[in-house]
Amino acid sequence: MEGKLRNSGIGIIGNVPWGTHFCQFYQTKEDLMEILVPYFKAGLENNENCIWITSQLLEVEEAKEALRRAVPDFEIYLKKGQIEIFPYIRGYINEGVFDSERAVNGLKEKLNQALERGYEGLRVTGDACWLEKEGWTDFVNYENKVDSVIEKHQMISLCSYHLEMCNATEILDIAFNHRFSLIKREGLWDRIENSGRRRAEKAVFQAAKDWEQTFDAVPDLVAIIDNECRIVRANRAMAARLGVTQEECSGLTCHRVMHGTDEPPSFCPHKQLLKDGLERITEVHEELLGGDFVLSVSPLYGPDGKIMGCVHVARDITERKRAEKALKKAHECLEEKVKARTAELEEAYKALKENEGRLSEAQKMAHIGNWDWDLVTNRSYWSDEMYRIFGLEPQEFGLTYDKIFNYIHPDDRDYLENSIKRALNEGSCDSDYRIISDDGGERVVHAQGEVVFDEENKPILMKGTVQDITERKKAEEALEKMERIRIKEIHHRIKNNLQVISSLLDLQAEKFRDKEVLEAFRESQNRVISMSLIHEELYKGKGNDALDFSAYLRKLSEKLFQTYSLNGKNISLYMNLEENTSFNMDIAVPLGIIVNEIVSNAFKHAFPEKKGEIRIQLQKEKICNEVNRSLFSLKISDNGIGIPEGMELASFESLGMKLVNTLIDQLCGKIEIIRAHGTEFRITFNVTERSQIPVGVE
């Protein structure tokens, strides 16, 4: 262990460092006393805590008496506990058996107590004369273990072995576990080094070589300086800065080459270190070395424990100083800007807090909350009103995607997840869904959100608002219900009025005998019936303006068939109608009148032999998704005598066919006549899916 050398008290050994673990082989009690008495005398005089563990050969009282004769103040040392002398049973034996763990732990505990009481360290000896042969192996292992403890701490340990108890093998075991051994030859004590120590010295040599390489590789200016301020050795960086070789540095005085003075300056850290032995670090500006440096000096001790010089390290901090100066100037400038900016921010913060308060109050009044969702961390932020909308106390718990989804109505979760997925691709979403609060209450909310993308176009944040629209939804549903009832009532009244008109026409027709007049009345009555049927279907429907036109056509055709079959005609009616086709009144009314006119004309004029068939076909031809509209075709055909060649639709003089032309224009549609085995009227028109408003046919 590194540190100051300690006086062993034994002439042949001299001073030893802390961590020294050595042994003594003796033959007589006098041999033992000859080493141990001066050993402990030196320890007591140098403020060390001493422990002497005796064996059968030398009892405790004999040891005390020997020390009394050698140490004048022994009783004082003994009374204050600086030295303890006790038998091996207390130090090594536990319940009649050698306990190595107890011995090692006891040694550590004694050291800690010694240091706490202000002693420099611990000096120990133990005699193994008590050891039986069967316990030898355990004791050797203990010596090996305790050696690794001693070498790391402020301890010196001397182990005593009686030669009569040891054979040659055992002596080798003992010597191997100690740094060196003491043995008496021809009346003189001899010191025998451990061969392992020589190997250690070789390792030290290699370490020194490695140190030299490291010494020269250090970029700092490093020199070893003796007590006369002479450079003993300088590294490559120091020599280069001084402009000489490393060999030429040796012998130069540090104050001359570094400060340009004949004597060390007053601030010289090396001079101060020689006075008090303390390490020092200081900053200096050296013109001769060309810059600013941090100087540090650390003491070097000789074998006698006295300072023999120092390690002098100079680190060039010139560039750092320049940078610090520039940084300081920039910092001062920045500080002024920060002060000004801080004042602005304080005002802005004050205004922000006021705005936050107003925003929170406004959100509370409007039942609108705002939210952020960090897609990277899956953490969410809710405003206070968001919590209230979901029936929670503001900031009640930490929010995650899964926790939030627990409050979504089970039937709406898939819809909301799909809406979020679309938003992550398209950038925004707008949806209504239901939530269920902790108390089981159900609310309807309207959510809007937009997505923030990073430089790689990856979504990283989603933010938006949620508004509680439960009351609005209830009001809208109530209004829709009232509107449906109102619309159905209107259709019912219109239907009744048209039926009254039809009945009046029927009564009025009874007063006439002229066939043309009667026919005119019947045609007018059929037109009224066609419109009445529309209002009847709408009245039976869901209360909106959408009419199942295929069902309506069947009823209208059946009415016409019943009307004209009374004349004894054997005419068949075939219909092929597109199912689930709904039109609003703007389309249904003119189409109904057109069908009425064309079918009526077929009944009246196409079958002079009173036999034939009429076909009606309605189908969707194509869908244009880009403009959200569909092309429909309505075909009305018969296998009667047909329309004479050369007669076009515009040349018809009858009111009914003129009405057909007018209604086709109203539908923005087209009509054409096909003459083949009778007559076919082919009508095409476009319908927008949402509004069901007719648009022009290209």
mmCIF file with all atom_site columns, C-alpha atoms in Angstrom, residues 37 109 170 373 393 453 607 636:
data_model
loop_
_atom_site.group_PDB
_atom_site.id
_atom_site.type_symbol
_atom_site.label_atom_id
_atom_site.label_alt_id
_atom_site.label_comp_id
_atom_site.label_asym_id
_atom_site.label_entity_id
_atom_site.label_seq_id
_atom_site.pdbx_PDB_ins_code
_atom_site.Cartn_x
_atom_site.Cartn_y
_atom_site.Cartn_z
_atom_site.occupancy
_atom_site.B_iso_or_equiv
_atom_site.pdbx_formal_charge
_atom_site.auth_seq_id
_atom_site.auth_comp_id
_atom_site.auth_asym_id
_atom_site.auth_atom_id
_atom_site.pdbx_PDB_model_num
ATOM 1 C CA . VAL A 1 37  ? 9.806    -6.112  21.693  1.00 0.00 ? 37  VAL A CA 1
ATOM 2 C CA . GLU A 1 109 ? -12.685  -4.312  12.697  1.00 0.00 ? 109 GLU A CA 1
ATOM 3 C CA . GLU A 1 170 ? 5.587    -26.104 5.769   1.00 0.00 ? 170 GLU A CA 1
ATOM 4 C CA . TRP A 1 373 ? -51.667  13.055  -28.690 1.00 0.00 ? 373 TRP A CA 1
ATOM 5 C CA . GLU A 1 393 ? -62.152  15.451  -12.676 1.00 0.00 ? 393 GLU A CA 1
ATOM 6 C CA . PHE A 1 453 ? -45.732  15.201  -39.715 1.00 0.00 ? 453 PHE A CA 1
ATOM 7 C CA . PHE A 1 607 ? -103.879 -1.849  -80.493 1.00 0.00 ? 607 PHE A CA 1
ATOM 8 C CA . ILE A 1 636 ? -91.607  2.115   -72.641 1.00 0.00 ? 636 ILE A CA 1
#
